[in-house]
Short mmCIF file of C-alpha atoms in Angstrom, two decimals:
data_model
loop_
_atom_site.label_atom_id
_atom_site.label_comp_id
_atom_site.label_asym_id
_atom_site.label_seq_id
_atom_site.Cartn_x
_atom_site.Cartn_y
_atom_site.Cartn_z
CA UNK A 170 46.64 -14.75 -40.64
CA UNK A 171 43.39 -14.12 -42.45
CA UNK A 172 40.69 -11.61 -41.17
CA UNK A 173 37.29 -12.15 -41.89
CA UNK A 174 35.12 -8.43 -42.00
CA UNK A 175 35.88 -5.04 -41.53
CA UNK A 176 35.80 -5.59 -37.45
CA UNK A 177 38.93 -7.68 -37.53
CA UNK A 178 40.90 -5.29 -39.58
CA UNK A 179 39.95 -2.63 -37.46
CA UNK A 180 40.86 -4.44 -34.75
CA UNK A 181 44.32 -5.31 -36.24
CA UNK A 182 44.61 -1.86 -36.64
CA UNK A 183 43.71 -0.84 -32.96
CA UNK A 184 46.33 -3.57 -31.77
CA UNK A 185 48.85 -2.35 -34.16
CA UNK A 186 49.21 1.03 -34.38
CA UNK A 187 47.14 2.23 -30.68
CA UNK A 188 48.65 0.50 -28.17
CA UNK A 189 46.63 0.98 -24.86
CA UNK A 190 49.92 1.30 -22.24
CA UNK A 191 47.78 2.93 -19.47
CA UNK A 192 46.18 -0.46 -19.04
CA UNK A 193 48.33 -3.28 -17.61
CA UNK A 194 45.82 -6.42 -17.79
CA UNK A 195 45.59 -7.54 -21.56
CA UNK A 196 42.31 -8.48 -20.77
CA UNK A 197 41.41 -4.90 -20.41
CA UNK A 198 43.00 -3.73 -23.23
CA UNK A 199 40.50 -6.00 -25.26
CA UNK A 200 37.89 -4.33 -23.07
CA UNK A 201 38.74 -1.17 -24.58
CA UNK A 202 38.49 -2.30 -27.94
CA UNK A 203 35.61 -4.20 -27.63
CA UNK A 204 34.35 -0.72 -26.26
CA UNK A 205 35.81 1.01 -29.58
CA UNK A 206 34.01 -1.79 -32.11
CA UNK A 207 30.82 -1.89 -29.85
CA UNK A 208 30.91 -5.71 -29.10
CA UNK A 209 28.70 -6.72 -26.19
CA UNK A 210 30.29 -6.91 -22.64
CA UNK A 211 27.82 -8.98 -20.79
CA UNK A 212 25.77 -6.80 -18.63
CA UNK A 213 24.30 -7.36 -14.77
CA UNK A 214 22.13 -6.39 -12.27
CA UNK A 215 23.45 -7.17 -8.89
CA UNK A 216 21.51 -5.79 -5.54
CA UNK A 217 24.14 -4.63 -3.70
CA UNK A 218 26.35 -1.70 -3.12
CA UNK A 219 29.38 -1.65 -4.81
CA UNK A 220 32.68 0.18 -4.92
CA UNK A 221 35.88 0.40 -6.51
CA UNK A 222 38.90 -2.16 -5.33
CA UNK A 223 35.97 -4.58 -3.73
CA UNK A 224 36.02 -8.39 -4.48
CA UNK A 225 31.94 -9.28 -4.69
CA UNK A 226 30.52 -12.30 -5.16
CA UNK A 227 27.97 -13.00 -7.60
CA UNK A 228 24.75 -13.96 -6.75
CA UNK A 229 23.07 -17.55 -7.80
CA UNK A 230 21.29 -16.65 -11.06
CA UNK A 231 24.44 -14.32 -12.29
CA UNK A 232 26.42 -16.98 -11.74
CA UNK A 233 24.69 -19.36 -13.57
CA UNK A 234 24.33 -17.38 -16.35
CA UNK A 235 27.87 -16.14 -16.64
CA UNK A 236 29.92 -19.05 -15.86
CA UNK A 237 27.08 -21.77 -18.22
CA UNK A 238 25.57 -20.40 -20.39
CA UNK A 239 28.16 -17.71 -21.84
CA UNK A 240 31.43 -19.82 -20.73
CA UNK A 241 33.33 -16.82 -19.17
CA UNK A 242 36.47 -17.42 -17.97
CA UNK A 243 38.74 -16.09 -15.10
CA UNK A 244 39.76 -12.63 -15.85
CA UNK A 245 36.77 -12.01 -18.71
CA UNK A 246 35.37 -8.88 -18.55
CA UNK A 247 31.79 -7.70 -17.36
CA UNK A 248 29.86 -4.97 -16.48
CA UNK A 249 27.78 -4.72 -13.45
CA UNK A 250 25.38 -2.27 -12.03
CA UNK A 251 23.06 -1.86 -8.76
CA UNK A 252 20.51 0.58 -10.10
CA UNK A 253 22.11 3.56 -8.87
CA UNK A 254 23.11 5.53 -12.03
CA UNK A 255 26.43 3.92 -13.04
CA UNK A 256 28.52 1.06 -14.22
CA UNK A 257 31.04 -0.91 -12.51
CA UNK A 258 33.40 -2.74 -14.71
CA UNK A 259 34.83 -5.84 -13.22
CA UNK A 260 36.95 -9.07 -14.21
CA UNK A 261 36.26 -12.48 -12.79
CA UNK A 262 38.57 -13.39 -10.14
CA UNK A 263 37.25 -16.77 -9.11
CA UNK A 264 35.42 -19.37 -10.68
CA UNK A 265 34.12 -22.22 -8.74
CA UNK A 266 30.90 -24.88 -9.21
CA UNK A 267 28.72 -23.21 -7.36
CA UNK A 268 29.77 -19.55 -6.81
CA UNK A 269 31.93 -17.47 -8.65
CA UNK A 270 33.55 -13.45 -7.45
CA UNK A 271 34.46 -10.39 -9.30
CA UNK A 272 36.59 -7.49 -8.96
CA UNK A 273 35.63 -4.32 -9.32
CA UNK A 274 38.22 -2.71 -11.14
CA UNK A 275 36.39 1.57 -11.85
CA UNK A 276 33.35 2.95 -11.94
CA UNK A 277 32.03 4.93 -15.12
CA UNK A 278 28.68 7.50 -14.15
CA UNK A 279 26.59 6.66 -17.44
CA UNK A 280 23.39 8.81 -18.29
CA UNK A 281 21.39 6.82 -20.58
CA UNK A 282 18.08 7.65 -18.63
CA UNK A 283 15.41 9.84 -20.68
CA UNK A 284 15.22 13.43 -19.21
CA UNK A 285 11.16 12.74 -19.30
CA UNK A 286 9.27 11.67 -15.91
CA UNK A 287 7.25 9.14 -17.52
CA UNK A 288 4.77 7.01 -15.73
CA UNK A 289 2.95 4.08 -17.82
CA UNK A 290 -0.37 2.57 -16.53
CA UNK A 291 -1.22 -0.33 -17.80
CA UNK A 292 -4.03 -2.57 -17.73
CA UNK A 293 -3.41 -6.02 -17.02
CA UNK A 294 -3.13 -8.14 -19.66
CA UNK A 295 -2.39 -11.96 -19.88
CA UNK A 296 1.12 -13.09 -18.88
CA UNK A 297 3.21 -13.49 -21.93
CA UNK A 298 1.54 -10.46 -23.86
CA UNK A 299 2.35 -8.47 -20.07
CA UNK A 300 6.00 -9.66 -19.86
CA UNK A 301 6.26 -8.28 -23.55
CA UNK A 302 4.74 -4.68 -22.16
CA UNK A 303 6.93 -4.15 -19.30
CA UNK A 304 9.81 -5.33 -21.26
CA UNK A 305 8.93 -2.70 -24.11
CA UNK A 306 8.14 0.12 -21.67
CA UNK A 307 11.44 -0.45 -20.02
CA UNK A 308 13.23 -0.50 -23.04
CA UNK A 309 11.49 3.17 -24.50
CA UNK A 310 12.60 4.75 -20.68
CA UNK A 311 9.28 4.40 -18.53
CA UNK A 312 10.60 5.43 -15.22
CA UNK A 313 7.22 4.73 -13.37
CA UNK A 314 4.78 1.46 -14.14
CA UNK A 315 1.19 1.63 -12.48
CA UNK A 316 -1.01 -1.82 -13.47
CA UNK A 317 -4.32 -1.29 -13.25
CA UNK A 318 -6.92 -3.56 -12.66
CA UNK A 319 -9.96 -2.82 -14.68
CA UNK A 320 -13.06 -3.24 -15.46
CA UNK A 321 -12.76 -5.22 -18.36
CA UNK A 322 -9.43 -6.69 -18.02
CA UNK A 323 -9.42 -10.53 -18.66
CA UNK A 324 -6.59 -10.84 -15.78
CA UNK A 325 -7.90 -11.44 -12.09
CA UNK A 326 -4.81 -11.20 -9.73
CA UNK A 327 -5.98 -12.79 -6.59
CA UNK A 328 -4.14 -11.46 -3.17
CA UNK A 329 -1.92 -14.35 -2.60
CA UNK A 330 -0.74 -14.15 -6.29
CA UNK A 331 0.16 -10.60 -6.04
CA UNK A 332 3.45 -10.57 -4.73
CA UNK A 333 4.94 -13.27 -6.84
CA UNK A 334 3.83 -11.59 -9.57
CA UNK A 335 5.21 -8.50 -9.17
CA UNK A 336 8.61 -10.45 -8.29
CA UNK A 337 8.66 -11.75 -11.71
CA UNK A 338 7.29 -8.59 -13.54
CA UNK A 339 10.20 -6.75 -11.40
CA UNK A 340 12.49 -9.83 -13.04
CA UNK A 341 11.43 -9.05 -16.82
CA UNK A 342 12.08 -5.45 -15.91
CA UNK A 343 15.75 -5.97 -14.57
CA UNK A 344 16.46 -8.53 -17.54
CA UNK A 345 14.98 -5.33 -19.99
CA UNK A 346 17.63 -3.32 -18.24
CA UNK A 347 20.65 -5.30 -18.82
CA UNK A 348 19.75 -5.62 -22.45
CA UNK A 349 18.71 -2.23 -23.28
CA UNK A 350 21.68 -0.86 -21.26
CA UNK A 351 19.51 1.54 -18.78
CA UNK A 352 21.10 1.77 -15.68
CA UNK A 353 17.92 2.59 -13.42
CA UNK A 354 15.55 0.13 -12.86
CA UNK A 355 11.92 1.23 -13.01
CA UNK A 356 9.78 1.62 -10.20
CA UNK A 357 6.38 -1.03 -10.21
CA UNK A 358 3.82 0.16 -8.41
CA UNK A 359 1.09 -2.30 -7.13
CA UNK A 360 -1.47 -2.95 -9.30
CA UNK A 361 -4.75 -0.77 -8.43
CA UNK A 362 -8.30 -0.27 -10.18
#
């Protein structure tokens, strides 16, 4: 067998000479390692609540994501998380066209959140250069966003407009989340002058 990079020795190694007993599944006894190396275990938002030994399906866009665009399988790990403080980690127990369920398998409390109140306002600025803000801001800990509308900001939000845009800011905020590996999701005030 030949291993390519330091990684797959050490995970030779891990295999080898640290067998993980306590775990039955060998799917989460890769978990664990992946956990020991640091390789990405696809991360999700989900809006629900959630709780040890439920089955839960996953919503539309999760779905999607999981199941097409990174090709997980029945019985791949993932971590999900409601906003609440914590991670659930869960294994895919169905996999169908159109819908696909986990199980939630524990619960680890995680405290990545800054120990700083901090509260961002921002002027509004146009869309792509505001998606790259929010996204930023999330990423550095921001726990509170306040967009302001001022007096010479370029960006007119008109009152029908306002909601869907705050649905897709709160969108770019959830997605900055899952990547940076917070576990609260900020709170976006509406924007003001």
């Amino acid at each position: 067998m030949l291993l390519r990079g330091s990684a797959y020795g050490l995970l030779l190694l891990l295999i080898l000479f640290q067998p993980l007993k306590y775990l039955e599944p060998p799917k989460l006894q890769i978990f664990v390692i992946k956990r020991q190396l640091n390789m990405r275990i696809p991360r999700f938002y989900i809006e629900q609540s959630l709780q040890v030994g439920l089955r839960v399906d996953l919503p539309k866009d999760i779905h999607r994501h999981a199941i097409q665009v990174l090709r997980l399988k029945v019985n791949d790990v993932l971590i999900l998380f409601n906003g609440e403080g914590g991670e659930y980690l869960t294994t895919l127990a169905t996999v169908k066209k159109r819908h696909s369920s986990v199980n939630i398998i524990s619960y680890e409390e995680v405290d990545r959140e800054s120990p700083l109140e901090i509260t961002l306002a921002l002027a509004m600025i146009k869309a792509d250069k505001m998606d790259f803000a929010l996204q930023k801001a999330v990423e550095m800990g921001v726990d509170t966003i306040q967009p302001l509308d001022t007096k010479r900001s370029v960006v007119r939000l008109k009152a029908n407009r306002i909601d869907k845009k705050i649905a897709h800011w709160d969108g770019v905020m959830r997605a900055a989340c899952e990547q940076s590996g917070r576990t609260h999701i900020p709170q976006l005030h509406v924007p003001t002058t």
